[in-house]
XYZ file of C-alpha atoms in Angstrom:
653
model
C -4.801 -17.675 75.148
C -3.744 -15.418 72.275
C -2.142 -18.088 70.106
C -5.259 -20.258 70.118
C -7.014 -17.900 67.726
C -5.276 -19.515 64.754
C -6.696 -22.935 65.576
C -10.232 -22.011 66.556
C -10.222 -19.824 63.410
C -12.741 -17.048 63.063
C -13.808 -16.901 66.780
C -16.218 -14.010 67.411
C -14.387 -13.028 70.577
C -11.211 -13.825 72.509
C -9.950 -13.322 76.038
C -7.907 -10.281 74.975
C -10.828 -8.513 73.355
C -12.900 -8.907 76.547
C -10.072 -7.727 78.793
C -9.799 -11.055 80.624
C -6.065 -11.422 79.988
C -4.928 -11.398 83.651
C -6.816 -11.453 86.893
C -7.741 -7.894 87.826
C -6.436 -8.534 91.357
C -2.877 -8.273 90.079
C -3.155 -4.552 89.622
C -0.341 -2.972 87.677
C 2.768 -4.798 86.542
C 6.313 -4.175 87.547
C 6.978 -2.599 84.181
C 4.520 0.175 84.843
C 6.311 1.054 88.089
C 9.725 1.406 86.456
C 11.432 4.456 87.830
C 11.968 7.220 85.394
C 9.814 5.544 82.767
C 7.746 7.812 80.591
C 5.734 7.009 77.477
C 7.616 9.867 75.861
C 10.266 7.377 74.849
C 7.815 6.130 72.187
C 7.463 9.529 70.600
C 8.778 9.873 67.079
C 11.947 11.722 66.237
C 13.972 10.560 69.220
C 17.515 9.826 67.962
C 19.113 8.301 71.027
C 20.447 4.707 70.632
C 18.542 2.181 72.690
C 21.617 1.486 74.820
C 21.124 4.948 76.371
C 18.234 3.518 78.418
C 18.396 1.012 81.218
C 17.387 -2.598 80.622
C 13.820 -2.207 81.897
C 13.121 0.688 79.532
C 14.843 -1.143 76.654
C 12.491 -4.059 77.205
C 9.455 -1.790 76.897
C 10.799 -0.215 73.716
C 11.622 -3.597 72.173
C 8.161 -4.988 73.000
C 6.607 -2.009 71.223
C 8.880 -2.542 68.182
C 8.178 -6.296 68.129
C 4.421 -5.740 68.184
C 4.878 -3.531 65.119
C 7.198 -6.021 63.386
C 4.675 -8.797 63.964
C 2.322 -7.028 61.543
C 5.027 -5.985 59.094
C 5.809 -2.483 60.370
C 9.322 -1.288 61.180
C 10.012 -0.082 64.720
C 12.457 2.527 66.000
C 15.190 0.007 66.831
C 14.089 -3.008 64.767
C 14.352 -2.562 60.993
C 13.163 -4.767 58.135
C 15.472 -5.420 55.171
C 14.209 -6.738 51.790
C 16.116 -7.720 48.641
C 14.650 -6.254 45.457
C 13.343 -8.980 43.141
C 13.550 -11.621 45.874
C 10.403 -11.271 47.942
C 11.189 -14.167 50.253
C 14.553 -12.700 51.287
C 13.501 -10.793 54.403
C 15.770 -10.050 57.366
C 15.461 -8.097 60.628
C 18.146 -5.967 62.254
C 18.339 -4.540 65.785
C 20.264 -1.634 67.259
C 23.729 -2.921 68.157
C 23.661 -1.114 71.505
C 20.679 -3.146 72.702
C 21.129 -5.266 75.815
C 22.341 -8.710 74.706
C 19.773 -10.647 76.684
C 16.957 -8.561 75.232
C 18.485 -8.962 71.745
C 18.332 -12.746 72.028
C 14.728 -12.685 73.167
C 13.815 -10.326 70.310
C 15.535 -12.471 67.663
C 13.421 -15.440 68.723
C 10.374 -13.525 67.507
C 11.790 -12.694 64.061
C 10.756 -16.002 62.350
C 7.140 -15.253 63.270
C 7.447 -11.723 61.900
C 8.981 -13.022 58.670
C 6.261 -15.651 58.274
C 3.598 -12.970 58.567
C 5.240 -10.840 55.879
C 5.602 -13.802 53.497
C 1.983 -14.851 53.976
C 0.758 -11.291 53.537
C 2.745 -10.918 50.298
C 1.382 -14.235 49.019
C -2.203 -13.212 49.773
C -1.768 -9.981 47.845
C -0.094 -11.587 44.816
C -2.259 -14.718 44.582
C -5.503 -12.789 44.726
C -4.860 -11.562 41.187
C -7.028 -12.790 38.297
C -4.340 -14.797 36.492
C -3.577 -17.161 39.386
C -6.738 -19.251 39.204
C -9.576 -20.267 41.486
C -7.538 -22.526 43.760
C -5.031 -19.786 44.533
C -7.876 -17.335 45.048
C -9.531 -19.666 47.562
C -6.216 -20.387 49.301
C -5.424 -16.674 49.520
C -8.889 -15.967 50.944
C -8.389 -18.606 53.654
C -4.966 -17.151 54.481
C -6.448 -13.660 54.640
C -9.038 -14.812 57.185
C -6.227 -16.436 59.152
C -4.231 -13.205 59.144
C -7.253 -11.341 60.498
C -7.273 -13.707 63.486
C -3.527 -13.230 63.846
C -3.875 -9.441 63.763
C -6.587 -9.643 66.391
C -4.189 -11.600 68.599
C -1.507 -8.927 68.121
C -4.053 -6.200 68.988
C -4.930 -8.007 72.207
C -1.265 -8.342 73.117
C -0.761 -4.648 72.437
C -3.739 -3.834 74.651
C -2.187 -5.757 77.507
C 1.134 -4.038 76.850
C -0.474 -0.612 77.122
C -1.927 -1.688 80.445
C 1.576 -2.592 81.586
C 0.809 -6.296 81.844
C 3.075 -7.751 79.158
C 6.777 -8.582 79.451
C 9.023 -9.747 76.589
C 9.028 -13.245 78.093
C 5.228 -13.127 78.189
C 5.129 -12.044 74.535
C 7.320 -15.010 73.605
C 5.136 -17.355 75.658
C 1.846 -16.287 74.107
C 3.242 -16.404 70.558
C 4.595 -19.921 70.922
C 1.442 -21.774 69.721
C 1.245 -19.586 66.613
C 4.837 -19.839 65.452
C 4.716 -23.451 64.246
C 1.576 -22.873 62.204
C 2.814 -19.646 60.641
C 6.171 -21.188 59.803
C 4.554 -24.253 58.197
C 2.357 -21.990 56.065
C 5.344 -19.861 55.068
C 7.153 -22.996 53.852
C 4.126 -23.930 51.720
C 3.770 -20.511 50.131
C 7.492 -20.228 49.427
C 7.385 -23.516 47.510
C 4.194 -22.485 45.722
C 5.685 -19.120 44.749
C 9.031 -20.551 43.635
C 7.323 -23.079 41.331
C 4.401 -20.827 40.357
C 1.945 -23.545 41.345
C -1.715 -23.342 40.357
C -4.687 -25.670 40.534
C -4.065 -29.224 41.703
C -0.352 -28.518 42.276
C -1.264 -26.218 45.172
C -3.583 -28.852 46.648
C -0.928 -31.550 46.352
C 1.580 -29.288 48.073
C -0.774 -28.540 50.960
C -1.684 -32.185 51.381
C 1.925 -33.398 51.341
C 2.908 -30.725 53.864
C 0.013 -31.764 56.133
C 1.221 -35.376 56.012
C 4.748 -34.221 56.826
C 3.408 -32.492 59.974
C 1.652 -35.617 61.261
C 3.466 -35.270 64.600
C 1.997 -31.822 65.305
C -1.786 -32.141 65.477
C -2.441 -28.395 65.653
C -0.358 -27.593 62.561
C -1.679 -30.595 60.654
C -5.278 -29.595 61.406
C -4.610 -26.070 60.188
C -3.032 -27.291 56.934
C -5.921 -29.710 56.363
C -8.358 -26.850 56.857
C -6.413 -24.753 54.358
C -6.493 -27.685 51.938
C -10.252 -27.995 52.302
C -10.796 -24.273 51.726
C -8.507 -24.235 48.688
C -10.005 -27.414 47.220
C -13.631 -26.256 47.207
C -13.212 -24.343 43.959
C -11.344 -27.200 42.312
C -13.878 -29.776 43.429
C -16.649 -27.601 41.990
C -15.007 -27.898 38.557
C -14.479 -31.624 39.074
C -18.067 -32.120 40.227
C -19.540 -30.523 37.116
C -17.227 -32.477 34.829
C -17.965 -35.771 36.584
C -21.740 -35.324 36.791
C -22.458 -33.300 33.650
C -19.475 -33.836 31.368
C -18.940 -30.051 31.198
C -15.572 -28.403 31.832
C -16.080 -25.010 33.507
C -12.454 -23.947 33.855
C -11.967 -20.215 33.124
C -8.352 -20.190 34.342
C -7.118 -23.352 32.642
C -6.103 -25.058 35.906
C -8.115 -28.287 35.500
C -6.306 -31.481 34.508
C -8.382 -31.790 31.306
C -8.676 -29.170 28.580
C -11.740 -28.929 26.381
C -11.282 -29.220 22.626
C -14.205 -27.976 20.565
C -13.124 -30.042 17.528
C -13.313 -33.214 19.637
C -12.080 -36.342 17.861
C -11.538 -38.609 20.819
C -12.678 -38.758 24.418
C -14.792 -40.797 26.770
C -17.980 -40.956 28.719
C -20.263 -37.952 29.169
C -18.447 -35.622 26.778
C -18.471 -38.367 24.122
C -22.211 -38.835 24.514
C -22.694 -35.075 24.377
C -20.771 -34.955 21.097
C -23.056 -37.724 19.811
C -26.129 -35.700 20.713
C -26.963 -37.618 23.899
C -27.042 -35.276 26.879
C -26.870 -37.696 29.778
C -26.265 -36.391 33.283
C -25.117 -38.532 36.167
C -27.820 -38.549 38.854
C -26.262 -36.755 41.823
C -27.564 -36.320 45.349
C -26.354 -34.491 48.406
C -24.509 -37.637 49.466
C -22.453 -37.484 46.284
C -21.360 -33.870 46.391
C -17.639 -33.467 45.812
C -17.213 -30.698 48.361
C -15.563 -32.899 50.982
C -11.792 -33.128 50.851
C -10.300 -34.984 53.752
C -8.830 -38.172 55.055
C -12.061 -40.171 54.623
C -11.686 -40.066 50.811
C -15.454 -39.775 50.346
C -14.850 -37.935 47.090
C -13.204 -41.062 45.656
C -16.392 -43.020 46.202
C -18.381 -40.260 44.498
C -16.063 -40.214 41.487
C -16.149 -44.007 41.198
C -19.954 -44.052 41.294
C -20.109 -41.352 38.622
C -17.494 -43.168 36.553
C -19.415 -46.440 36.697
C -22.631 -44.749 35.592
C -21.094 -42.707 32.757
C -18.984 -45.590 31.501
C -21.973 -47.931 31.532
C -24.115 -45.432 29.626
C -21.454 -44.935 26.961
C -20.899 -48.682 26.670
C -24.620 -49.246 26.108
C -24.690 -46.458 23.527
C -21.787 -47.909 21.541
C -23.061 -51.466 21.800
C -26.729 -50.833 21.086
C -27.023 -47.809 18.809
C -23.678 -48.013 17.004
C -23.509 -51.846 16.932
C -19.903 -52.319 18.009
C -20.008 -56.104 17.723
C -21.491 -55.911 14.239
C -18.694 -53.610 13.136
C -16.042 -55.887 14.651
C -17.580 -58.919 12.905
C -17.529 -57.028 9.604
C -13.862 -56.162 10.060
C -13.196 -59.818 10.860
C -14.889 -60.877 7.598
C -12.750 -58.599 5.453
C -9.442 -57.872 7.194
C -9.083 -61.271 8.844
C -10.550 -63.059 5.783
C -13.260 -64.832 7.750
C -15.346 -64.879 4.539
C -12.856 -64.758 1.701
C -15.046 -65.354 -1.357
C -14.850 -61.680 -2.281
C -11.046 -61.875 -2.108
C -10.889 -64.804 -4.541
C -12.963 -62.894 -7.078
C -10.974 -59.710 -6.483
C -7.612 -61.448 -6.954
C -8.860 -62.869 -10.260
C -10.049 -59.584 -11.752
C -7.253 -57.418 -10.264
C -4.344 -59.717 -11.120
C -2.960 -57.525 -13.891
C -3.061 -54.392 -11.738
C -1.556 -56.080 -8.688
C 1.421 -57.418 -10.620
C 2.542 -53.883 -11.473
C 5.190 -52.053 -9.459
C 3.696 -50.309 -6.462
C 4.313 -46.820 -7.869
C 2.557 -47.689 -11.156
C -0.644 -49.025 -9.600
C -3.891 -47.080 -9.906
C -5.558 -47.141 -6.502
C -8.776 -45.843 -8.070
C -8.890 -48.798 -10.438
C -8.230 -51.215 -7.594
C -11.044 -49.613 -5.600
C -13.505 -50.006 -8.465
C -12.495 -53.655 -8.880
C -12.886 -54.199 -5.139
C -16.377 -52.658 -5.219
C -17.271 -54.964 -8.120
C -16.027 -58.000 -6.193
C -18.014 -56.975 -3.133
C -21.238 -56.439 -5.103
C -21.038 -59.760 -6.941
C -20.310 -61.996 -3.936
C -21.942 -62.809 -0.603
C -20.446 -59.599 0.831
C -23.183 -57.628 -0.960
C -25.667 -58.433 1.822
C -23.384 -56.902 4.445
C -24.509 -53.284 5.055
C -20.965 -52.393 6.156
C -19.224 -53.524 2.957
C -19.209 -49.955 1.644
C -16.846 -48.994 4.461
C -14.127 -51.186 2.975
C -11.409 -49.387 0.992
C -8.144 -50.474 -0.593
C -4.709 -48.914 -0.354
C -1.190 -49.578 -1.568
C 1.625 -49.266 0.957
C 5.108 -48.041 0.105
C 6.885 -50.826 1.979
C 6.756 -54.581 2.164
C 5.408 -56.229 5.293
C 8.839 -56.875 6.823
C 9.991 -53.320 6.205
C 6.734 -51.931 7.565
C 7.105 -53.940 10.763
C 10.641 -52.634 11.253
C 9.384 -49.021 11.176
C 6.672 -49.449 13.806
C 8.012 -48.088 17.091
C 4.961 -48.958 19.202
C 5.180 -52.698 18.512
C 7.500 -54.839 20.592
C 9.275 -56.428 17.647
C 12.076 -58.686 18.858
C 14.949 -58.555 16.405
C 18.726 -58.816 16.503
C 19.208 -58.261 12.771
C 20.484 -55.170 11.029
C 18.262 -52.906 8.971
C 20.284 -53.949 5.910
C 18.654 -57.367 6.125
C 15.310 -55.707 5.441
C 16.278 -53.871 2.271
C 13.401 -53.553 -0.189
C 13.628 -55.536 -3.454
C 13.670 -53.367 -6.547
C 10.845 -55.272 -8.231
C 8.354 -55.054 -5.363
C 4.788 -55.185 -6.723
C 1.264 -54.607 -5.535
C 1.035 -58.214 -4.407
C 3.527 -57.343 -1.621
C 2.130 -53.899 -0.795
C -1.641 -54.222 -1.261
C -3.795 -53.735 1.813
C -7.379 -53.079 2.844
C -8.599 -50.326 5.136
C -11.889 -49.681 6.870
C -13.868 -46.524 7.577
C -14.734 -46.267 11.264
C -16.926 -43.382 12.342
C -17.101 -41.643 15.691
C -17.654 -42.826 18.429
C -16.679 -46.390 17.412
C -13.208 -45.031 16.678
C -12.703 -44.914 20.451
C -12.397 -48.710 20.332
C -11.391 -49.276 16.704
C -8.717 -46.589 16.617
C -6.222 -45.867 13.857
C -3.613 -47.801 15.795
C -5.956 -50.795 16.039
C -6.714 -50.609 12.307
C -2.986 -50.564 11.539
C -2.652 -53.860 13.436
C -5.567 -55.355 11.513
C -3.848 -54.323 8.272
C -0.606 -56.042 9.251
C -2.469 -59.295 9.848
C -4.391 -58.887 6.568
C -1.226 -58.349 4.549
C 0.306 -61.534 5.932
C -2.877 -63.508 5.211
C -3.142 -61.985 1.731
C 0.427 -63.040 0.973
C -0.276 -66.600 2.142
C -3.495 -66.732 0.081
C -1.633 -65.535 -3.005
C 1.043 -68.223 -2.588
C -1.658 -70.845 -2.064
C -3.470 -69.794 -5.268
C -0.281 -69.924 -7.309
C 0.616 -73.373 -6.008
C -2.914 -74.588 -6.673
C -2.476 -73.419 -10.258
C 0.785 -75.360 -10.483
C -0.913 -78.447 -9.044
C -3.669 -78.210 -11.662
C -1.025 -78.133 -14.418
C 0.453 -81.324 -13.007
C -2.974 -82.915 -12.821
C -3.487 -82.070 -16.496
C -0.681 -84.422 -17.524
C -1.518 -87.091 -14.969
C -2.987 -89.357 -17.652
C 0.454 -89.692 -19.193
C 2.730 -92.258 -17.622
C 5.311 -89.920 -16.038
C 6.415 -92.231 -13.226
C 10.149 -91.974 -12.576
C 10.521 -88.784 -14.641
C 11.253 -85.181 -13.647
C 7.540 -84.414 -13.790
C 6.754 -86.946 -11.066
C 9.520 -85.419 -8.953
C 8.045 -81.962 -9.616
C 4.617 -83.217 -8.557
C 6.038 -84.323 -5.206
C 7.694 -80.972 -4.484
C 4.499 -79.150 -5.479
C 2.534 -81.294 -3.025
C 5.044 -80.550 -0.236
C 4.838 -76.830 -0.893
C 1.034 -76.956 -0.838
C 1.052 -78.835 2.450
C 3.427 -76.239 3.889
C 1.311 -73.239 2.918
C -1.933 -74.985 3.898
C -0.440 -75.888 7.278
C 0.543 -72.256 7.790
C -2.921 -71.011 6.801
C -4.571 -73.601 9.042
C -2.428 -72.486 11.974
C -3.141 -68.797 11.381
C -6.869 -69.328 10.979
C -7.805 -72.120 13.377
C -5.032 -71.930 15.949
C -4.694 -68.140 16.259
C -7.449 -65.948 14.841
C -10.572 -67.983 15.626
C -9.741 -68.946 19.251
C -8.549 -65.441 20.102
C -11.608 -63.897 18.453
C -13.991 -66.066 20.472
C -12.089 -65.277 23.676
C -12.405 -61.549 22.947
C -16.077 -61.903 22.004
C -16.893 -63.586 25.313
C -14.978 -60.961 27.269
C -16.770 -58.130 25.500
C -20.120 -59.613 26.466
C -19.240 -59.250 30.156
C -17.335 -55.932 29.925
C -18.699 -53.313 32.302
C -16.895 -50.239 30.993
C -15.613 -48.832 27.737
C -12.106 -49.041 29.164
C -12.487 -52.803 29.511
C -13.718 -53.029 25.917
C -10.661 -51.140 24.667
C -8.394 -53.296 26.821
C -9.872 -56.581 25.566
C -9.790 -55.450 21.929
C -6.163 -54.335 22.170
C -5.265 -57.578 23.939
C -6.843 -59.549 21.081
C -4.884 -57.669 18.418
C -1.571 -57.862 20.265
C -2.017 -61.584 20.871
C -2.857 -62.198 17.198
C 0.144 -60.184 16.026
C 2.458 -62.135 18.298
C 1.055 -65.558 17.474
C 0.975 -64.792 13.725
C 4.789 -64.401 13.882
C 4.548 -60.696 13.032
C 6.536 -59.748 16.123
C 9.212 -62.384 15.449
C 11.190 -61.151 12.408
C 13.599 -64.097 12.403
C 10.774 -66.587 11.924
C 8.863 -64.263 9.627
C 11.850 -63.905 7.286
C 12.177 -67.692 7.095
C 8.511 -68.020 6.196
C 8.879 -65.229 3.649
C 11.826 -67.035 2.062
C 9.813 -70.253 1.815
C 6.899 -68.360 0.246
C 9.234 -66.763 -2.299
C 10.558 -70.209 -3.285
C 6.983 -71.436 -3.683
C 6.135 -68.505 -5.958
C 9.279 -68.994 -8.028
C 8.466 -72.669 -8.454
C 4.820 -71.968 -9.356
C 5.916 -69.420 -11.967
C 8.320 -71.964 -13.497
C 5.847 -74.847 -13.536
C 4.474 -74.178 -17.026
C 7.995 -74.137 -18.453
C 8.945 -77.282 -16.563
C 5.947 -79.223 -17.878
C 6.147 -77.986 -21.457
C 9.890 -78.702 -21.586
C 9.458 -82.251 -20.312
C 6.564 -83.297 -22.581
C 6.551 -83.098 -26.385
C 3.508 -84.445 -28.289
C 4.723 -85.091 -31.870
C 2.739 -83.971 -34.873
C 1.571 -86.519 -37.441
C 4.231 -85.571 -39.998
C 6.929 -86.057 -37.377
C 6.280 -89.842 -37.055
C 8.850 -90.711 -39.710
C 11.813 -92.781 -38.524
C 14.329 -90.269 -39.807
C 13.175 -87.587 -37.390
C 13.288 -89.645 -34.185
C 17.039 -89.518 -33.351
C 17.272 -85.715 -33.456
C 14.013 -85.276 -31.509
C 15.059 -87.729 -28.840
C 18.397 -85.924 -28.465
C 16.574 -82.637 -27.924
C 14.216 -84.204 -25.361
C 17.114 -85.734 -23.463
C 18.870 -82.370 -23.212
C 15.714 -80.554 -22.118
C 14.847 -83.223 -19.558
C 18.278 -82.873 -17.978
C 17.790 -79.109 -17.645
C 14.320 -79.563 -16.200
C 15.547 -82.182 -13.757
C 18.330 -79.883 -12.563
C 15.825 -77.040 -12.014
C 13.415 -79.255 -10.088
C 16.194 -80.683 -7.954
C 17.415 -77.169 -7.211
C 13.925 -76.080 -6.053
C 13.677 -79.226 -3.976
C 17.062 -78.725 -2.302
C 16.431 -75.059 -1.473
C 12.907 -75.650 -0.209
C 13.910 -78.598 1.968
C 16.932 -76.719 3.320
C 14.820 -73.703 4.314
C 12.140 -75.952 5.770
C 14.654 -77.932 7.808
C 16.295 -74.734 9.115
C 12.870 -73.431 10.119
C 12.138 -76.511 12.196
C 14.824 -76.031 14.905
C 14.030 -72.310 15.159
C 10.359 -73.101 15.766
C 11.219 -75.816 18.267
C 13.535 -73.544 20.246
C 11.156 -70.594 20.100
C 8.237 -72.735 21.261
C 9.894 -73.043 24.675
C 9.597 -69.297 25.224
C 6.478 -68.903 23.050
C 4.224 -71.946 23.719
C 1.786 -70.980 20.955
C 4.441 -71.975 18.386
C 4.255 -75.624 19.448
C 1.333 -76.366 17.124
C 2.944 -74.589 14.202
C 6.190 -76.484 14.812
C 4.272 -79.776 14.715
C 2.604 -78.847 11.437
C 5.806 -77.615 9.781
C 7.949 -80.500 11.019
C 5.229 -82.884 9.873
C 5.548 -81.459 6.375
C 9.300 -81.912 6.532
C 9.064 -85.559 7.616
C 6.618 -86.263 4.848
C 9.277 -85.748 2.169
């Protein structure tokens, strides 16, 4: 049958071409015996309206015009109307004098004629250079389809010339083709309207094929079109998957190549590192099959597993990922803090300056000196450590980070910077990470490490200052100060030390160490670089959350307690010297004692008031922190241990 040409696609012969359209025993048709009929009616230049002829002759004329319209040619009584600038606006008009029954039969054929014109226009426009390989392949498949369609029309015309085709017969033989042509016209109209290229065309074809699941013939045709159009795209994908090379002259692939590559994965990463590894491919893993069996997905997964495994081995073995992570842990997470103690001693004067007066170069030289004169000197990665001075305090910095899920209900005014902010609040360390390790230890990951370091550095600084205050108290321990302001000061100093030590213990042994070991074990079993990145990011996010850095309400309370500790430590020398007066030998005369005792009494009262004030403020802040920790621990279970430590300090008063 004529319409079956579109489904068999590219048949070498058809029943029309061999003349086997009707049984030869039928002889001539009734149309050929029409009285008064002459083929002269088809001659050009005849101006009579079609209504001048009887119905039988009109039918012959209309069949001839329809056969022309089916291949985009105007007839004598059927005209084609187009709107300039709107290629898909095509309409057909018939002579008004035409017999109404014949008109209705003719109009049924117009959708097929329109579909042909739309497809033909699409083939011509999408064959141009700028439209890409997928459109070229799709247009080529459509062009082959149109050749089959034109062959069908030629066969129908042959039968018409033999007098064996009626208008009802024409409609009957075109029925199987109409659904397919109309479905294709819908696809190309959407593709043209949206100027689709590349994968967008394939997605459109595939979705349209799924929508036609109830019509097997149309669905099969659309799937065949999809396969033809996808061959070019899968060729690009195959080379990228198996060789890491993007051969995309029309820019229609989903990945664009960047010659100044700074980040990427798998084969292209290894190629940038000088390792040209190619995925072993066989005929079973060719990506030239695009169908419902999804074989190409298995091919891509196999290639992905191989490339990812090769890159993971490269980063682990040659570039020593774990060694680099351990080095970062030593310095930014203060796993080995001896260098920091030495650095804080020699850089104290520079760090106490305002942040805009600090010389970063001087700090860097002092850091290098501290690294060379401590155990860090044996670490080959210690030269990658650099120092920097931020413009904002830790709280302010956290409030500006949009990619962290910081839970806060406070206003920005609560985070206003103090005017006397120094390097002790803004100092940070950074780390040089070369390619390709920067795939895992990215700038974003380093920023998270720095946030944790700054919090630890602040806690270490408070601890050092309180230790200094405790040593001052121990220096006067030989004197009998029981029941005096100094003994009261010693108690508050001990409480502050227990608070900061409890916080440091929690951060180190309850957060950083357990999470590090969990990440380390996961990295040992990771099978892809994506898993490594995922586990590393999970470690950092968990540490940030459990170190209170994502909980500003708690962090501000801790910051307030640390500030009170620093204020107390700074005042300790004055408190001790004001409470103790060792008289000189010439001052042992009786006449001098009343005035000296009066002075001591006055100074002791002032010292006592100051100590009591520190004690009240510290205890008040500590007690207000306790309920917040207890309530938060219900939603954040990791805070339970910290709450126990902090509340234990409070009960020890």
